[in-house]
Amino acid sequence: MKRDPDQFDFFSEPMFPVRAASERIDLSRFRSLLKREMAKAIRECPHDRPTIAARMAQYLGLPSISKAALDAYTAESKESHDMSLVRFKAFVRATGAVWLWDFVVSEDGLLLLQGDEARLAEIARLQQERKALAAELRVLQSRPVTIKRRNTRGPA
């Protein structure tokens, strides 16, 4: 039995959720949530904190980053210890938590696509465009075409 495309599956999550930008920016809330997500990235990372700090230092070309600095970046209570974008990029690479980028842009109504996901989105866009063109073509083909030509050769 083929499923009707208009029938939705209420139990599955969309692969590419549609997001709307937040009306207001709540920086303290964002800071707190980001620090929580970064702490989660550290917990899920196969490396320990000193190794993550060392990997960050290597990416940044620094002699070292202390475990204490890494702890301060992820502590919600330390509002004065925000991470720069460059250090954040090194943190993402060091932990392998590329999903953090999606978290960062989500409140702005953006969605991060990784690798072939962008091609998949382009395929869907082209299929949608093809469907719209097919509908326009059907409308044009629904009316008969009357061709009125003059006989320019004269009588035979």
mmCIF file of C-alpha atoms in Angstrom:
data_model
loop_
_atom_site.group_PDB
_atom_site.id
_atom_site.type_symbol
_atom_site.label_atom_id
_atom_site.label_comp_id
_atom_site.label_asym_id
_atom_site.label_seq_id
_atom_site.Cartn_x
_atom_site.Cartn_y
_atom_site.Cartn_z
ATOM 1 C CA MET A 1 0.000 0.000 0.000
ATOM 2 C CA LYS A 2 1.423 3.336 -1.059
ATOM 3 C CA ARG A 3 1.199 6.137 1.477
ATOM 4 C CA ASP A 4 -0.484 9.395 0.520
ATOM 5 C CA PRO A 5 2.200 12.149 0.427
ATOM 6 C CA ASP A 6 -0.227 14.531 2.161
ATOM 7 C CA GLN A 7 -0.513 12.200 5.137
ATOM 8 C CA PHE A 8 2.013 13.156 7.773
ATOM 9 C CA ASP A 9 3.835 10.859 10.145
ATOM 10 C CA PHE A 10 3.309 12.565 13.499
ATOM 11 C CA PHE A 11 5.928 10.431 15.220
ATOM 12 C CA SER A 12 9.031 11.144 13.181
ATOM 13 C CA GLU A 13 11.143 14.252 13.435
ATOM 14 C CA PRO A 14 11.980 16.126 10.235
ATOM 15 C CA MET A 15 15.561 15.754 9.068
ATOM 16 C CA PHE A 16 15.785 19.488 8.416
ATOM 17 C CA PRO A 17 13.559 21.309 10.918
ATOM 18 C CA VAL A 18 12.193 24.695 9.908
ATOM 19 C CA ARG A 19 13.286 27.374 12.337
ATOM 20 C CA ALA A 20 12.273 30.964 12.875
ATOM 21 C CA ALA A 21 14.600 33.594 14.282
ATOM 22 C CA SER A 22 13.958 34.627 17.865
ATOM 23 C CA GLU A 23 12.493 38.093 18.199
ATOM 24 C CA ARG A 24 14.763 39.129 21.036
ATOM 25 C CA ILE A 25 18.269 38.243 22.032
ATOM 26 C CA ASP A 26 18.662 37.004 25.581
ATOM 27 C CA LEU A 27 22.428 36.887 25.916
ATOM 28 C CA SER A 28 22.542 35.605 29.476
ATOM 29 C CA ARG A 29 20.226 32.702 28.545
ATOM 30 C CA PHE A 30 22.262 31.996 25.400
ATOM 31 C CA ARG A 31 25.522 32.126 27.377
ATOM 32 C CA SER A 32 24.160 29.692 29.952
ATOM 33 C CA LEU A 33 22.814 27.262 27.348
ATOM 34 C CA LEU A 34 26.007 27.414 25.301
ATOM 35 C CA LYS A 35 28.137 26.657 28.336
ATOM 36 C CA ARG A 36 25.869 23.684 29.124
ATOM 37 C CA GLU A 37 26.167 22.402 25.568
ATOM 38 C CA MET A 38 29.946 22.805 25.659
ATOM 39 C CA ALA A 39 30.060 20.856 28.938
ATOM 40 C CA LYS A 40 27.963 18.152 27.251
ATOM 41 C CA ALA A 41 30.447 18.108 24.345
ATOM 42 C CA ILE A 42 33.274 17.518 26.822
ATOM 43 C CA ARG A 43 31.356 14.687 28.527
ATOM 44 C CA GLU A 44 30.659 13.022 25.171
ATOM 45 C CA CYS A 45 34.217 13.493 23.911
ATOM 46 C CA PRO A 46 36.509 10.452 24.065
ATOM 47 C CA HIS A 47 39.343 12.706 25.322
ATOM 48 C CA ASP A 48 39.758 14.032 28.854
ATOM 49 C CA ARG A 49 39.837 17.771 29.652
ATOM 50 C CA PRO A 50 43.633 18.159 29.671
ATOM 51 C CA THR A 51 43.807 16.482 26.248
ATOM 52 C CA ILE A 52 41.044 18.711 24.889
ATOM 53 C CA ALA A 53 42.883 21.772 26.223
ATOM 54 C CA ALA A 54 46.132 20.567 24.636
ATOM 55 C CA ARG A 55 44.412 19.948 21.297
ATOM 56 C CA MET A 56 42.871 23.428 21.415
ATOM 57 C CA ALA A 57 46.291 24.942 22.097
ATOM 58 C CA GLN A 58 47.722 23.036 19.145
ATOM 59 C CA TYR A 59 44.962 24.292 16.798
ATOM 60 C CA LEU A 60 45.443 27.846 18.059
ATOM 61 C CA GLY A 61 49.227 27.725 17.839
ATOM 62 C CA LEU A 62 49.576 28.484 21.550
ATOM 63 C CA PRO A 63 52.048 26.905 23.957
ATOM 64 C CA SER A 64 49.170 25.717 26.152
ATOM 65 C CA ILE A 65 45.624 26.202 27.393
ATOM 66 C CA SER A 66 45.029 25.167 30.956
ATOM 67 C CA LYS A 67 42.357 22.765 32.102
ATOM 68 C CA ALA A 68 41.251 25.565 34.461
ATOM 69 C CA ALA A 69 40.649 27.877 31.481
ATOM 70 C CA LEU A 70 38.609 25.156 29.790
ATOM 71 C CA ASP A 71 36.613 24.710 33.001
ATOM 72 C CA ALA A 72 35.987 28.479 33.184
ATOM 73 C CA TYR A 73 34.708 28.515 29.583
ATOM 74 C CA THR A 74 32.110 25.872 30.448
ATOM 75 C CA ALA A 75 31.121 27.099 33.939
ATOM 76 C CA GLU A 76 27.730 28.844 33.908
ATOM 77 C CA SER A 77 28.704 30.824 36.987
ATOM 78 C CA LYS A 78 31.641 32.486 35.193
ATOM 79 C CA GLU A 79 29.922 35.061 32.997
ATOM 80 C CA SER A 80 33.161 36.963 32.425
ATOM 81 C CA HIS A 81 34.830 33.963 30.765
ATOM 82 C CA ASP A 82 33.254 33.929 27.312
ATOM 83 C CA MET A 83 35.135 32.108 24.592
ATOM 84 C CA SER A 84 36.146 33.960 21.419
ATOM 85 C CA LEU A 85 34.919 32.613 18.091
ATOM 86 C CA VAL A 86 38.429 31.474 17.189
ATOM 87 C CA ARG A 87 38.757 29.540 20.455
ATOM 88 C CA PHE A 88 35.248 28.147 19.990
ATOM 89 C CA LYS A 89 36.263 26.789 16.585
ATOM 90 C CA ALA A 90 39.314 25.151 18.170
ATOM 91 C CA PHE A 91 37.064 23.748 20.929
ATOM 92 C CA VAL A 92 34.675 22.232 18.368
ATOM 93 C CA ARG A 93 37.580 20.639 16.510
ATOM 94 C CA ALA A 94 39.212 19.403 19.708
ATOM 95 C CA THR A 95 36.002 17.751 20.957
ATOM 96 C CA GLY A 96 34.641 16.709 17.558
ATOM 97 C CA ALA A 97 31.286 18.259 18.544
ATOM 98 C CA VAL A 98 30.394 19.889 15.202
ATOM 99 C CA TRP A 99 26.747 19.877 16.310
ATOM 100 C CA LEU A 100 27.644 22.873 18.503
ATOM 101 C CA TRP A 101 27.664 25.059 15.373
ATOM 102 C CA ASP A 102 24.024 24.155 14.751
ATOM 103 C CA PHE A 103 23.188 25.036 18.338
ATOM 104 C CA VAL A 104 24.878 28.450 17.977
ATOM 105 C CA VAL A 105 22.970 29.451 14.819
ATOM 106 C CA SER A 106 19.586 27.890 15.667
ATOM 107 C CA GLU A 107 18.151 30.936 17.507
ATOM 108 C CA ASP A 108 18.707 32.995 14.369
ATOM 109 C CA GLY A 109 16.458 30.697 12.354
ATOM 110 C CA LEU A 110 19.412 29.025 10.657
ATOM 111 C CA LEU A 111 20.154 25.369 10.158
ATOM 112 C CA LEU A 112 23.584 23.858 9.709
ATOM 113 C CA LEU A 113 23.947 21.354 6.886
ATOM 114 C CA GLN A 114 26.958 19.096 6.884
ATOM 115 C CA GLY A 115 28.556 17.538 3.815
ATOM 116 C CA ASP A 116 26.085 15.848 1.490
ATOM 117 C CA GLU A 117 23.127 17.227 3.447
ATOM 118 C CA ALA A 118 23.540 20.436 1.437
ATOM 119 C CA ARG A 119 23.299 18.440 -1.802
ATOM 120 C CA LEU A 120 20.208 16.692 -0.472
ATOM 121 C CA ALA A 121 18.614 20.076 0.259
ATOM 122 C CA GLU A 122 19.512 21.263 -3.272
ATOM 123 C CA ILE A 123 17.941 18.127 -4.757
ATOM 124 C CA ALA A 124 14.730 18.805 -2.820
ATOM 125 C CA ARG A 125 14.726 22.442 -3.991
ATOM 126 C CA LEU A 126 15.115 21.383 -7.633
ATOM 127 C CA GLN A 127 12.390 18.746 -7.271
ATOM 128 C CA GLN A 128 10.069 21.401 -5.870
ATOM 129 C CA GLU A 129 10.932 23.716 -8.770
ATOM 130 C CA ARG A 130 10.337 20.895 -11.274
ATOM 131 C CA LYS A 131 6.946 20.183 -9.690
ATOM 132 C CA ALA A 132 5.970 23.862 -9.999
ATOM 133 C CA LEU A 133 7.073 23.924 -13.652
ATOM 134 C CA ALA A 134 5.120 20.725 -14.360
ATOM 135 C CA ALA A 135 1.989 22.299 -12.854
ATOM 136 C CA GLU A 136 2.465 25.425 -14.971
ATOM 137 C CA LEU A 137 2.955 23.252 -18.066
ATOM 138 C CA ARG A 138 -0.273 21.315 -17.292
ATOM 139 C CA VAL A 139 -2.205 24.595 -17.104
ATOM 140 C CA LEU A 140 -0.803 25.704 -20.454
ATOM 141 C CA GLN A 141 -1.520 22.321 -22.052
ATOM 142 C CA SER A 142 -5.104 22.228 -20.756
ATOM 143 C CA ARG A 143 -6.229 24.786 -23.334
ATOM 144 C CA PRO A 144 -6.235 23.802 -26.988
ATOM 145 C CA VAL A 145 -3.852 25.685 -29.247
ATOM 146 C CA THR A 146 -5.371 27.177 -32.362
ATOM 147 C CA ILE A 147 -2.906 27.949 -35.096
ATOM 148 C CA LYS A 148 -4.041 30.309 -37.801
ATOM 149 C CA ARG A 149 -1.696 30.352 -40.774
ATOM 150 C CA ARG A 150 -2.055 32.161 -43.978
ATOM 151 C CA ASN A 151 -1.596 30.270 -47.135
ATOM 152 C CA THR A 152 1.316 32.191 -48.602
ATOM 153 C CA ARG A 153 1.836 29.994 -51.695
ATOM 154 C CA GLY A 154 -1.451 30.727 -53.365
ATOM 155 C CA PRO A 155 -3.753 28.170 -55.057
ATOM 156 C CA ALA A 156 -2.207 24.839 -55.959
#
